Short mmCIF file of C-alpha atoms and ligand atoms in Angstrom, two decimals:
data_model
loop_
_atom_site.label_atom_id
_atom_site.label_comp_id
_atom_site.label_asym_id
_atom_site.label_seq_id
_atom_site.Cartn_x
_atom_site.Cartn_y
_atom_site.Cartn_z
CA UNK A 1 -49.71 -9.04 35.44
CA UNK A 2 -53.24 -7.62 35.78
CA UNK A 3 -52.11 -4.01 36.07
CA UNK A 4 -50.28 -4.05 32.76
CA UNK A 5 -52.35 -2.48 30.02
CA UNK A 6 -51.55 -3.75 26.58
CA UNK A 7 -51.95 -1.96 23.31
CA UNK A 8 -55.38 -2.92 22.06
CA UNK A 9 -54.45 -2.89 18.43
CA UNK A 10 -55.71 -5.83 16.46
CA UNK A 11 -54.28 -4.72 13.17
CA UNK A 12 -50.91 -6.43 13.10
CA UNK A 13 -49.50 -4.16 10.45
CA UNK A 14 -50.30 -1.15 12.65
CA UNK A 15 -48.74 -2.91 15.64
CA UNK A 16 -45.60 -3.58 13.63
CA UNK A 17 -45.45 0.04 12.44
CA UNK A 18 -45.89 1.29 16.00
CA UNK A 19 -43.31 -0.89 17.77
CA UNK A 20 -40.93 -2.38 15.24
CA UNK A 21 -40.70 -0.23 12.09
CA UNK A 22 -38.37 2.35 13.61
CA UNK A 23 -35.61 -0.26 13.82
CA UNK A 24 -36.54 -2.98 11.32
CA UNK A 25 -37.84 -0.67 8.57
CA UNK A 26 -41.40 0.17 7.49
CA UNK A 27 -41.27 -2.58 4.90
CA UNK A 28 -39.25 -5.06 7.05
CA UNK A 29 -36.14 -4.57 4.91
CA UNK A 30 -34.05 -3.55 7.89
CA UNK A 31 -32.77 -0.31 9.37
CA UNK A 32 -30.85 -0.16 12.59
CA UNK A 33 -32.15 -3.72 13.20
CA UNK A 34 -31.91 -6.55 10.65
CA UNK A 35 -34.43 -7.27 7.89
CA UNK A 36 -37.35 -9.41 9.19
CA UNK A 37 -38.27 -11.70 6.31
CA UNK A 38 -38.74 -15.48 6.09
CA UNK A 39 -35.64 -15.57 3.85
CA UNK A 40 -33.61 -14.15 6.74
CA UNK A 41 -35.24 -16.01 9.62
CA UNK A 42 -34.54 -19.55 8.48
CA UNK A 43 -32.30 -20.29 11.44
CA UNK A 44 -34.66 -18.86 14.04
CA UNK A 45 -37.52 -21.16 15.01
CA UNK A 46 -40.85 -19.42 15.64
CA UNK A 47 -40.73 -20.34 19.32
CA UNK A 48 -37.36 -18.65 19.62
CA UNK A 49 -38.66 -15.61 17.74
CA UNK A 50 -41.47 -15.27 20.32
CA UNK A 51 -38.85 -15.36 23.04
CA UNK A 52 -36.69 -12.72 21.33
CA UNK A 53 -39.65 -10.35 20.96
CA UNK A 54 -40.94 -10.93 24.50
CA UNK A 55 -37.59 -10.78 26.28
CA UNK A 56 -35.29 -8.93 23.91
CA UNK A 57 -31.81 -10.13 22.99
CA UNK A 58 -28.82 -9.72 25.29
CA UNK A 59 -25.99 -7.58 24.03
CA UNK A 60 -28.02 -6.02 21.23
CA UNK A 61 -30.42 -3.14 20.76
CA UNK A 62 -33.39 -5.52 20.48
CA UNK A 63 -35.70 -4.50 23.38
CA UNK A 64 -38.14 -6.70 25.35
CA UNK A 65 -41.83 -6.24 24.56
CA UNK A 66 -43.50 -8.56 27.10
CA UNK A 67 -44.76 -5.56 29.07
CA UNK A 68 -46.07 -3.72 26.05
CA UNK A 69 -47.56 -6.31 23.73
CA UNK A 70 -49.81 -9.25 24.70
CA UNK A 71 -48.65 -12.82 24.15
CA UNK A 72 -51.33 -13.25 21.51
CA UNK A 73 -50.19 -10.20 19.58
CA UNK A 74 -46.54 -11.30 19.85
CA UNK A 75 -47.57 -14.60 18.26
CA UNK A 76 -49.33 -12.68 15.48
CA UNK A 77 -46.25 -10.50 14.97
CA UNK A 78 -44.16 -13.63 14.58
CA UNK A 79 -46.54 -14.95 11.93
CA UNK A 80 -46.40 -11.55 10.29
CA UNK A 81 -42.60 -11.42 10.04
CA UNK A 82 -42.49 -15.00 8.71
CA UNK A 83 -44.86 -14.05 5.88
CA UNK A 84 -43.04 -13.38 2.60
CA UNK A 85 -43.25 -9.87 1.19
CA UNK A 86 -45.13 -9.77 -2.11
CA UNK A 87 -42.03 -8.21 -3.61
CA UNK A 88 -38.45 -7.77 -2.41
CA UNK A 89 -36.70 -4.90 -4.12
CA UNK A 90 -33.87 -6.04 -6.29
CA UNK A 91 -30.42 -4.72 -5.43
CA UNK A 92 -28.06 -6.13 -8.02
CA UNK A 93 -25.17 -4.81 -10.10
CA UNK A 94 -27.33 -2.21 -11.90
CA UNK A 95 -28.91 -0.79 -8.77
CA UNK A 96 -25.51 -0.63 -7.06
CA UNK A 97 -23.97 1.16 -10.05
CA UNK A 98 -26.77 3.72 -10.17
CA UNK A 99 -26.30 4.62 -6.51
CA UNK A 100 -22.65 5.65 -7.00
CA UNK A 101 -21.89 9.13 -5.62
CA UNK A 102 -18.56 10.71 -6.55
CA UNK A 103 -18.05 13.75 -4.33
CA UNK A 104 -14.39 14.16 -5.29
CA UNK A 105 -12.78 12.36 -8.22
CA UNK A 106 -9.81 10.18 -7.22
CA UNK A 107 -6.70 12.31 -7.63
CA UNK A 108 -8.54 15.64 -7.45
CA UNK A 109 -7.57 16.35 -3.83
CA UNK A 110 -4.05 17.03 -2.55
CA UNK A 111 -1.72 14.31 -1.29
CA UNK A 112 -0.53 16.23 1.78
CA UNK A 113 -2.49 16.27 5.03
CA UNK A 114 -4.29 19.59 5.61
CA UNK A 115 -3.40 19.46 9.33
CA UNK A 116 -0.33 18.59 11.43
CA UNK A 117 -0.25 15.39 13.49
CA UNK A 118 1.35 11.96 13.59
CA UNK A 119 -0.79 10.48 10.81
CA UNK A 120 -0.36 6.96 12.19
CA UNK A 121 -1.38 7.85 15.72
CA UNK A 122 -4.81 9.16 14.78
CA UNK A 123 -8.05 7.67 16.02
CA UNK A 124 -11.45 7.58 14.40
CA UNK A 125 -14.06 7.61 17.18
CA UNK A 126 -17.55 6.56 16.10
CA UNK A 127 -20.26 8.51 17.90
CA UNK A 128 -23.41 6.45 17.44
CA UNK A 129 -25.53 8.90 19.41
CA UNK A 130 -25.91 11.39 16.59
CA UNK A 131 -24.31 9.51 13.67
CA UNK A 132 -21.01 11.34 13.63
CA UNK A 133 -17.34 10.40 13.79
CA UNK A 134 -14.48 12.33 15.36
CA UNK A 135 -10.92 12.28 14.07
CA UNK A 136 -8.69 12.52 17.13
CA UNK A 137 -5.00 13.39 17.48
CA UNK A 138 -3.52 10.44 19.40
CA UNK A 139 -0.58 12.43 20.85
CA UNK A 140 -2.39 15.50 22.13
CA UNK A 141 -5.88 13.98 22.47
CA UNK A 142 -7.47 16.93 20.69
CA UNK A 143 -10.28 16.44 18.17
CA UNK A 144 -9.11 17.43 14.68
CA UNK A 145 -12.43 17.22 12.90
CA UNK A 146 -15.98 15.96 13.56
CA UNK A 147 -18.07 14.84 10.61
CA UNK A 148 -21.44 13.31 9.81
CA UNK A 149 -21.61 9.63 8.92
CA UNK A 150 -24.39 7.64 7.30
CA UNK A 151 -27.18 6.43 9.59
CA UNK A 152 -26.36 3.49 11.91
CA UNK A 153 -22.82 2.41 11.06
CA UNK A 154 -22.27 -1.31 11.48
CA UNK A 155 -19.04 -3.25 11.93
CA UNK A 156 -15.78 -1.39 12.47
CA UNK A 157 -14.55 1.17 9.94
CA UNK A 158 -11.50 -0.11 8.06
CA UNK A 159 -8.36 1.75 6.97
CA UNK A 160 -6.52 1.55 3.68
CA UNK A 161 -3.08 -0.11 4.24
CA UNK A 162 -1.31 3.30 4.18
CA UNK A 163 -3.77 4.73 6.70
CA UNK A 164 -4.88 7.62 4.50
CA UNK A 165 -8.46 6.49 3.88
CA UNK A 166 -11.14 5.01 6.08
CA UNK A 167 -14.13 3.02 4.84
CA UNK A 168 -17.46 2.92 6.67
CA UNK A 169 -20.46 0.61 6.22
CA UNK A 170 -23.95 1.48 7.43
CA UNK A 171 -26.73 -1.02 8.12
CA UNK A 172 -28.72 0.21 5.14
CA UNK A 173 -25.94 -0.67 2.72
CA UNK A 174 -24.10 2.60 2.22
CA UNK A 175 -20.33 2.33 1.91
CA UNK A 176 -18.43 5.61 2.34
CA UNK A 177 -14.77 6.31 1.69
CA UNK A 178 -13.30 9.15 3.74
CA UNK A 179 -10.00 10.91 2.94
CA UNK A 180 -8.34 11.63 6.29
CA UNK A 181 -5.64 13.84 4.69
CA UNK A 182 -8.28 16.16 3.25
CA UNK A 183 -11.04 15.63 5.85
CA UNK A 184 -13.60 14.80 3.16
CA UNK A 185 -15.94 11.97 2.21
CA UNK A 186 -14.80 11.29 -1.36
CA UNK A 187 -17.04 8.52 -2.75
CA UNK A 188 -20.07 6.51 -1.64
CA UNK A 189 -22.14 3.65 -3.00
CA UNK A 190 -25.10 1.62 -1.74
CA UNK A 191 -23.87 -1.98 -1.92
CA UNK A 192 -26.88 -3.71 -0.37
CA UNK A 193 -30.24 -3.30 1.32
CA UNK A 194 -29.22 -4.59 4.74
CA UNK A 195 -25.48 -4.82 5.32
CA UNK A 196 -23.37 -6.57 7.97
CA UNK A 197 -19.84 -5.18 7.52
CA UNK A 198 -16.93 -4.60 5.16
CA UNK A 199 -13.26 -5.54 4.82
CA UNK A 200 -10.42 -3.88 2.88
CA UNK A 201 -7.95 -6.19 1.10
CA UNK A 202 -4.35 -6.31 2.32
CA UNK A 203 -3.14 -4.86 -1.00
CA UNK A 204 -5.58 -1.98 -0.58
CA UNK A 205 -7.14 -2.59 -3.99
CA UNK A 206 -10.55 -3.98 -3.13
CA UNK A 207 -13.32 -3.77 -0.57
CA UNK A 208 -15.57 -6.71 0.24
CA UNK A 209 -19.07 -6.04 1.60
CA UNK A 210 -21.06 -8.77 3.38
CA UNK A 211 -24.85 -8.40 3.19
CA UNK A 212 -27.84 -9.77 5.07
CA UNK A 213 -30.04 -8.72 2.15
CA UNK A 214 -29.65 -9.60 -0.66
CA UNK A 215 -27.82 -12.81 0.28
CA UNK A 216 -24.54 -11.83 -1.33
CA UNK A 217 -21.02 -10.46 -1.15
CA UNK A 218 -20.13 -7.40 -3.16
CA UNK A 219 -16.59 -6.62 -4.29
CA UNK A 220 -15.82 -2.93 -4.85
CA UNK A 221 -12.80 -1.21 -6.32
CA UNK A 222 -11.17 0.41 -3.28
CA UNK A 223 -10.13 3.49 -5.24
CA UNK A 224 -13.50 4.72 -6.46
CA UNK A 225 -15.88 2.12 -4.92
CA UNK A 226 -17.04 0.98 -8.36
CA UNK A 227 -18.62 -2.49 -8.11
CA UNK A 228 -16.41 -5.23 -9.57
CA UNK A 229 -18.36 -8.37 -8.77
CA UNK A 230 -21.53 -9.49 -7.03
CA UNK A 231 -21.11 -12.95 -5.53
CA UNK A 232 -24.38 -14.72 -4.62
CA UNK A 233 -24.01 -16.67 -1.37
CA UNK A 234 -25.38 -20.19 -1.87
CA UNK A 235 -24.42 -23.73 -0.99
CA UNK A 236 -24.04 -26.47 -3.64
CA UNK A 237 -27.78 -27.17 -3.49
CA UNK A 238 -28.71 -23.56 -4.08
CA UNK A 239 -29.70 -22.73 -0.51
CA UNK A 240 -28.85 -19.10 0.10
CA UNK A 241 -27.44 -17.44 3.19
CA UNK A 242 -26.86 -14.16 4.94
CA UNK A 243 -23.24 -13.19 5.60
CA UNK A 244 -22.33 -13.17 9.33
CA UNK A 245 -19.13 -11.20 8.90
CA UNK A 246 -16.21 -10.59 6.52
CA UNK A 247 -12.58 -9.97 7.51
CA UNK A 248 -9.27 -9.69 5.69
CA UNK A 249 -6.55 -12.31 6.15
CA UNK A 250 -3.65 -10.28 4.78
CA UNK A 251 -0.92 -12.97 5.12
CA UNK A 252 -3.14 -15.28 3.05
CA UNK A 253 -4.07 -12.68 0.42
CA UNK A 254 -7.67 -13.48 1.07
CA UNK A 255 -10.92 -12.43 2.67
CA UNK A 256 -12.72 -14.79 5.04
CA UNK A 257 -16.52 -14.75 5.10
CA UNK A 258 -18.60 -16.49 7.75
CA UNK A 259 -22.10 -17.45 6.63
CA UNK A 260 -25.14 -17.36 8.84
CA UNK A 261 -27.48 -19.88 7.27
CA UNK A 262 -25.24 -22.54 5.73
CA UNK A 263 -22.46 -24.44 7.54
CA UNK A 264 -19.60 -23.21 5.39
CA UNK A 265 -16.88 -20.61 5.70
CA UNK A 266 -15.57 -19.05 2.51
CA UNK A 267 -12.08 -17.93 1.64
CA UNK A 268 -12.11 -15.41 -1.21
CA UNK A 269 -8.78 -14.67 -2.89
CA UNK A 270 -8.05 -11.15 -3.98
CA UNK A 271 -4.92 -11.83 -5.96
CA UNK A 272 -3.13 -14.64 -7.69
CA UNK A 273 -0.28 -15.27 -5.27
CA UNK A 274 -2.34 -17.70 -3.27
CA UNK A 275 -2.65 -21.40 -2.57
CA UNK A 276 -1.32 -23.52 -5.43
CA UNK A 277 -4.15 -25.99 -4.94
CA UNK A 278 -6.78 -23.62 -6.18
CA UNK A 279 -7.34 -24.15 -9.86
CA UNK A 280 -9.31 -21.05 -10.66
CA UNK A 281 -6.74 -18.28 -10.56
CA UNK A 282 -9.12 -15.52 -11.54
CA UNK A 283 -9.53 -12.87 -8.88
CA UNK A 284 -12.08 -13.40 -6.16
CA UNK A 285 -12.27 -17.15 -6.65
CA UNK A 286 -13.94 -18.90 -3.75
CA UNK A 287 -12.73 -21.77 -1.63
CA UNK A 288 -15.58 -23.37 0.32
CA UNK A 289 -14.66 -24.89 3.65
CA UNK A 290 -17.46 -27.18 4.77
CA UNK A 291 -18.22 -27.27 8.49
CA UNK A 292 -20.45 -29.45 10.58
CA UNK A 293 -21.75 -26.41 12.38
CA UNK A 294 -22.59 -22.81 11.58
CA UNK A 295 -19.94 -20.19 12.14
CA UNK A 296 -21.09 -16.84 13.41
CA UNK A 297 -18.61 -14.20 14.45
CA UNK A 298 -14.94 -15.14 14.74
CA UNK A 299 -11.37 -13.99 15.27
CA UNK A 300 -8.03 -15.05 13.80
CA UNK A 301 -4.85 -16.17 15.49
CA UNK A 302 -1.88 -13.87 14.74
CA UNK A 303 -0.65 -16.11 11.89
CA UNK A 304 -4.10 -16.24 10.28
CA UNK A 305 -3.91 -20.04 10.18
CA UNK A 306 -6.76 -20.60 12.60
CA UNK A 307 -10.09 -19.00 13.11
CA UNK A 308 -11.83 -19.26 16.44
CA UNK A 309 -15.57 -18.86 16.11
CA UNK A 310 -18.87 -19.47 17.80
CA UNK A 311 -20.97 -22.44 16.79
CA UNK A 312 -24.63 -23.36 16.67
CA UNK A 313 -26.73 -21.48 19.23
CA UNK A 314 -23.44 -20.17 20.51
CA UNK A 315 -23.16 -23.14 22.87
CA UNK A 316 -19.56 -23.89 22.06
CA UNK A 317 -16.70 -22.45 20.16
CA UNK A 318 -14.93 -24.10 17.25
CA UNK A 319 -11.42 -23.79 15.85
CA UNK A 320 -10.96 -24.12 12.12
CA UNK A 321 -7.57 -24.66 10.53
CA UNK A 322 -7.64 -22.67 7.30
CA UNK A 323 -4.76 -24.63 5.79
CA UNK A 324 -6.29 -28.01 6.50
CA UNK A 325 -9.77 -26.76 5.66
CA UNK A 326 -11.64 -28.27 8.58
CA UNK A 327 -12.41 -28.00 12.26
CA UNK A 328 -9.54 -29.06 14.52
CA UNK A 329 -10.96 -28.42 18.00
CA UNK A 330 -13.97 -27.40 20.05
CA UNK A 331 -13.69 -24.64 22.58
CA UNK A 332 -15.30 -24.81 25.98
CA UNK A 333 -17.20 -21.57 25.85
CA UNK A 334 -20.68 -21.67 27.26
CA UNK A 335 -21.27 -18.03 28.14
CA UNK A 336 -21.81 -16.73 24.60
CA UNK A 337 -18.29 -15.51 23.92
CA UNK A 338 -17.84 -12.26 22.04
CA UNK A 339 -15.03 -13.71 20.00
CA UNK A 340 -14.67 -10.91 17.53
CA UNK A 341 -13.44 -8.84 20.43
CA UNK A 342 -11.09 -11.36 22.00
CA UNK A 343 -7.33 -10.81 22.05
CA UNK A 344 -4.16 -12.90 22.21
CA UNK A 345 -0.82 -12.63 24.04
CA UNK A 346 2.20 -14.62 25.22
CA UNK A 347 1.78 -16.14 28.67
CA UNK A 348 4.48 -18.34 30.21
CA UNK A 349 5.98 -19.04 26.81
CA UNK A 350 2.76 -19.93 25.00
CA UNK A 351 0.07 -18.07 23.13
CA UNK A 352 -3.23 -17.64 24.85
CA UNK A 353 -6.48 -16.00 23.86
CA UNK A 354 -8.88 -14.18 26.12
CA UNK A 355 -12.56 -13.71 25.35
CA UNK A 356 -15.29 -11.88 27.23
CA UNK A 357 -18.68 -13.62 27.57
CA UNK A 358 -22.00 -11.93 26.89
CA UNK A 359 -23.98 -14.16 29.23
CA UNK A 360 -21.52 -15.00 32.00
CA UNK A 361 -19.58 -12.90 34.47
CA UNK A 362 -16.24 -14.30 33.45
CA UNK A 363 -13.43 -14.00 30.95
CA UNK A 364 -12.29 -17.23 29.32
CA UNK A 365 -8.55 -17.78 28.91
CA UNK A 366 -7.67 -20.44 26.35
CA UNK A 367 -4.32 -22.07 25.62
CA UNK A 368 -3.93 -21.84 21.85
CA UNK A 369 -1.77 -24.97 21.62
CA UNK A 370 -4.15 -27.36 23.34
CA UNK A 371 -7.31 -25.23 22.84
CA UNK A 372 -8.23 -25.94 26.48
CA UNK A 373 -9.63 -23.33 28.83
CA UNK A 374 -6.92 -22.72 31.42
CA UNK A 375 -8.64 -20.06 33.47
CA UNK A 376 -11.93 -18.31 34.00
CA UNK A 377 -11.48 -14.84 35.45
CA UNK A 378 -14.52 -13.82 37.50
CA UNK A 379 -15.82 -10.36 36.66
CA UNK A 380 -18.50 -8.01 37.98
CA UNK A 381 -20.74 -8.83 35.04
CA UNK A 382 -20.82 -10.04 31.43
CA UNK A 383 -18.46 -8.17 29.13
CA UNK A 384 -18.32 -7.09 25.53
CA UNK A 385 -14.86 -5.80 24.66
CA UNK A 386 -11.28 -6.64 25.63
CA UNK A 387 -8.21 -4.79 24.50
CA UNK A 388 -4.48 -4.66 25.10
CA UNK A 389 -1.25 -3.73 23.31
CA UNK A 390 2.11 -5.45 22.72
CA UNK A 391 3.82 -2.79 24.87
CA UNK A 392 1.43 -2.95 27.82
CA UNK A 393 1.38 -5.44 30.68
CA UNK A 394 -2.36 -4.91 31.11
CA UNK A 395 -5.47 -6.09 29.34
CA UNK A 396 -8.65 -4.06 29.80
CA UNK A 397 -12.10 -5.66 29.93
CA UNK A 398 -15.42 -3.86 30.22
CA UNK A 399 -18.48 -4.98 32.18
CA UNK A 400 -21.07 -4.20 29.55
CA UNK A 401 -24.20 -5.71 31.07
CA UNK A 402 -26.01 -5.74 34.37
CA UNK A 403 -25.93 -3.48 37.41
CA UNK A 404 -22.14 -3.06 37.31
CA UNK A 405 -21.92 -1.82 33.74
CA UNK A 406 -20.10 1.26 35.01
CA UNK A 407 -17.04 -0.89 35.85
CA UNK A 408 -13.93 -1.70 33.82
CA UNK A 409 -11.44 -4.37 34.89
CA UNK A 410 -7.71 -4.16 34.34
CA UNK A 411 -5.98 -7.55 34.17
CA UNK A 412 -2.28 -8.25 34.61
CA UNK A 413 -1.29 -10.30 31.55
CA UNK A 414 1.45 -12.09 33.54
CA UNK A 415 -0.65 -13.25 36.48
CA UNK A 416 -4.09 -13.35 34.84
CA UNK A 417 -5.49 -11.53 37.88
CA UNK A 418 -7.62 -8.41 38.01
CA UNK A 419 -5.36 -5.73 39.51
CA UNK A 420 -7.69 -2.76 39.38
CA UNK A 421 -11.36 -1.98 38.73
CA UNK A 422 -12.27 1.51 37.56
CA UNK A 423 -15.69 3.16 37.76
CA UNK A 424 -15.04 6.35 35.81
CA UNK A 425 -18.61 7.60 35.47
CA UNK A 426 -20.96 6.14 38.09
CA UNK A 427 -24.23 4.82 36.68
CA UNK A 428 -23.09 5.09 33.08
CA UNK A 429 -21.90 2.30 30.82
CA UNK A 430 -18.09 2.28 30.54
CA UNK A 431 -17.17 0.27 27.47
CA UNK A 432 -14.64 -0.40 24.75
CA UNK A 433 -11.06 0.71 25.18
CA UNK A 434 -8.35 1.17 22.59
CA UNK A 435 -4.62 1.87 22.98
CA UNK A 436 -2.58 4.50 21.13
CA UNK A 437 0.10 3.29 18.72
CA UNK A 438 2.80 3.03 21.42
CA UNK A 439 0.67 1.35 24.05
CA UNK A 440 1.26 4.36 26.31
CA UNK A 441 -2.31 5.61 26.57
CA UNK A 442 -5.71 4.00 26.76
CA UNK A 443 -8.94 5.56 25.51
CA UNK A 444 -12.17 4.48 27.19
CA UNK A 445 -15.76 5.25 26.15
CA UNK A 446 -18.55 6.28 28.45
CA UNK A 447 -21.23 4.86 26.18
CA UNK A 448 -24.01 7.37 26.79
CA UNK A 449 -25.79 10.18 24.90
CA UNK A 450 -24.21 12.43 27.48
CA UNK A 451 -20.98 10.49 27.22
CA UNK A 452 -17.26 11.02 27.30
CA UNK A 453 -13.99 9.72 26.04
CA UNK A 454 -11.56 9.23 28.91
CA UNK A 455 -7.82 9.02 28.37
CA UNK A 456 -5.62 7.08 30.82
CA UNK A 457 -1.90 6.61 31.23
CA UNK A 458 -1.51 2.93 30.34
CA UNK A 459 1.25 2.34 32.94
CA UNK A 460 0.15 4.31 35.98
CA UNK A 461 -3.57 3.80 35.17
CA UNK A 462 -4.13 7.46 36.08
CA UNK A 463 -6.73 9.55 34.30
CA UNK A 464 -5.33 12.25 32.01
CA UNK A 465 -8.23 13.88 30.22
CA UNK A 466 -11.96 13.76 29.40
CA UNK A 467 -13.60 14.78 26.13
CA UNK A 468 -17.42 15.04 25.90
CA UNK A 469 -18.96 12.87 23.14
CA UNK A 470 -22.37 11.55 22.03
CA UNK A 471 -22.49 7.82 22.74
CA UNK A 472 -18.91 7.14 21.63
CA UNK A 473 -18.75 3.45 20.73
CA UNK A 474 -15.69 2.08 18.95
CA UNK A 475 -12.43 3.91 18.43
CA UNK A 476 -9.86 2.85 15.93
CA UNK A 477 -6.15 3.66 16.04
CA UNK A 478 -4.64 3.84 12.56
CA UNK A 479 -1.26 2.28 13.47
CA UNK A 480 -2.66 -0.57 15.59
CA UNK A 481 -5.22 -1.48 12.97
CA UNK A 482 -3.00 -1.39 9.90
CA UNK A 483 -0.26 -3.30 11.74
CA UNK A 484 -2.73 -5.86 13.09
CA UNK A 485 -1.78 -5.40 16.75
CA UNK A 486 -2.55 -8.53 18.77
CA UNK A 487 -4.26 -6.33 21.35
CA UNK A 488 -7.14 -5.32 19.11
CA UNK A 489 -9.45 -6.72 16.44
CA UNK A 490 -8.63 -6.36 12.77
C1 HEC B 501 -34.64 -0.26 19.18
C2 HEC B 501 -34.55 -1.04 17.99
C3 HEC B 501 -35.46 -2.25 17.82
C4 HEC B 501 -36.82 -2.31 17.95
C5 HEC B 501 -37.79 -1.19 18.33
C6 HEC B 501 -37.19 -3.68 17.61
N1 HEC B 501 -36.09 -4.40 17.29
FE1 HEC B 501 -36.06 -6.37 16.81
N2 HEC B 501 -34.03 -6.30 16.72
C7 HEC B 501 -33.26 -5.18 16.83
C8 HEC B 501 -31.88 -5.53 16.61
C9 HEC B 501 -30.68 -4.58 16.61
C10 HEC B 501 -31.85 -6.92 16.37
C11 HEC B 501 -30.62 -7.77 16.05
C12 HEC B 501 -30.10 -8.43 17.28
C13 HEC B 501 -28.86 -9.24 16.98
O1 HEC B 501 -27.86 -8.65 16.57
O2 HEC B 501 -28.92 -10.46 17.17
C14 HEC B 501 -33.23 -7.37 16.45
C15 HEC B 501 -33.61 -8.70 16.28
C16 HEC B 501 -34.91 -9.12 16.15
C17 HEC B 501 -35.30 -10.47 15.85
C18 HEC B 501 -34.35 -11.65 15.65
C19 HEC B 501 -33.86 -11.70 14.22
C20 HEC B 501 -32.86 -12.83 13.96
O3 HEC B 501 -32.47 -12.95 12.79
O4 HEC B 501 -32.46 -13.54 14.87
C21 HEC B 501 -36.66 -10.49 15.75
C22 HEC B 501 -37.54 -11.67 15.42
C23 HEC B 501 -37.11 -9.14 16.02
N3 HEC B 501 -36.01 -8.32 16.27
C24 HEC B 501 -38.42 -8.73 16.00
C25 HEC B 501 -38.85 -7.47 16.41
C26 HEC B 501 -40.23 -7.11 16.50
C27 HEC B 501 -41.41 -7.98 16.11
C28 HEC B 501 -40.26 -5.83 16.97
C29 HEC B 501 -41.46 -5.00 17.33
C30 HEC B 501 -42.37 -5.58 18.28
C31 HEC B 501 -38.88 -5.39 17.14
N4 HEC B 501 -38.07 -6.42 16.79
C32 HEC B 501 -38.51 -4.15 17.59
C33 HEC B 501 -33.70 -3.92 17.12
C34 HEC B 501 -35.01 -3.56 17.40
#
């Protein structure tokens, strides 16, 4: 290690500003990376924090600093980020209200699309490279419009149930509502300081935002994004928590929120037609489901009865029955599954789920009746996203990490075997696919500043077209998302 020259800075604040501020914010309140405050680091022991800073964190943008910063300075940086700020800016109801930006009053724009296309076969493609999104015609694969988004979008954009509007959340708390018919951002509001993601209710009336900072959930009116309610996230003893993720469970008329720092999952009802057992029938009442383990990211089964999530330190998975209100099974998942991107399908008469693993070169296939792993499909490297469609016999899985990140596997859903491996752009990361509404075409991202969107015929697996894009990450088909296709996340 003698030939490595370290920064000689002794001033820890300067060291932080030099190496960390660009992602975690000058004042540690978060930016592209999460806020670094003792309030938000409760689950991370200092030893682990040293490891994260020295070696980075797999599957995230957190880089390794062992070659740039000495062990002693890393230790000092850890002490620094565990020191409380003298003052954390308040971001409550008043601050949220004051941030409201109405670009176009609801009702002031026309109700007819200003362009011609199948409005349900459109895609929004997020281009992280330069903070833009492209609206794409899913029949002709021609871009319709490219527009600027807020800085560093986080979590998938979500559509209104009719598919006309799309809602975006950025890491720094901005929520934007975009009118696809008129190609305009209509309203925006800053709902938090450091935000995880958002969900749109099944009735299209409300938006729920999950925050890392402050520790709360914010309910917005979906029409104009006016704040309706700020829900502090705390357990019965007053211990507060970040929100790991929020999703909508439309058949249950509820939102589900996973919490990062307390072992509970919350069901939040957005209308009155719910569970008779709940006494408080006011909107947005909370049902606390106590767990014996933390729940990080998760996915639903197609009936929205079960959630399959990762547990403590991501060592195992857990299955929670939302009707019973407790855990019903453990999942054998040791490779850090990326559950939020897993998918389900019928295999030999039973439902199975497939999940890529961030730390293992295999895809786990789990029988959803017994919750046992029935197969591990070996891959060329750890993966991040899997996708399929009801009308396709194939499931697509990327190799997101390691030397083979240029590869994408295509799996036959009937044999659970890899039938083809594509390497569409040698040396560049090929990642995240999404099907069109009919399951006839597949869109694949070459996740690079000098990237592309590649369109394939979903049956012949032949390439049809390439469109240049700036680090295209997720793409979201209106029909598949609003109809909760089992081949994608929702
Ligand atoms: C290029 C952007 C980037 C830079 C630069 C960066 N980080 Fe990070 N960091 C991230 C992201 C993104 C995460 C969140 C990873 C995740 O999702 O688990 C993270 C996570 C962390 C975590 C773990 C937080 C937790 O709650 O588990 C710590 C600690 C951390 N960073 C410290 C630092 C320090 C100290 C520096 C400077 C030496 C630094 N980071 C520089 C992007 C960055």
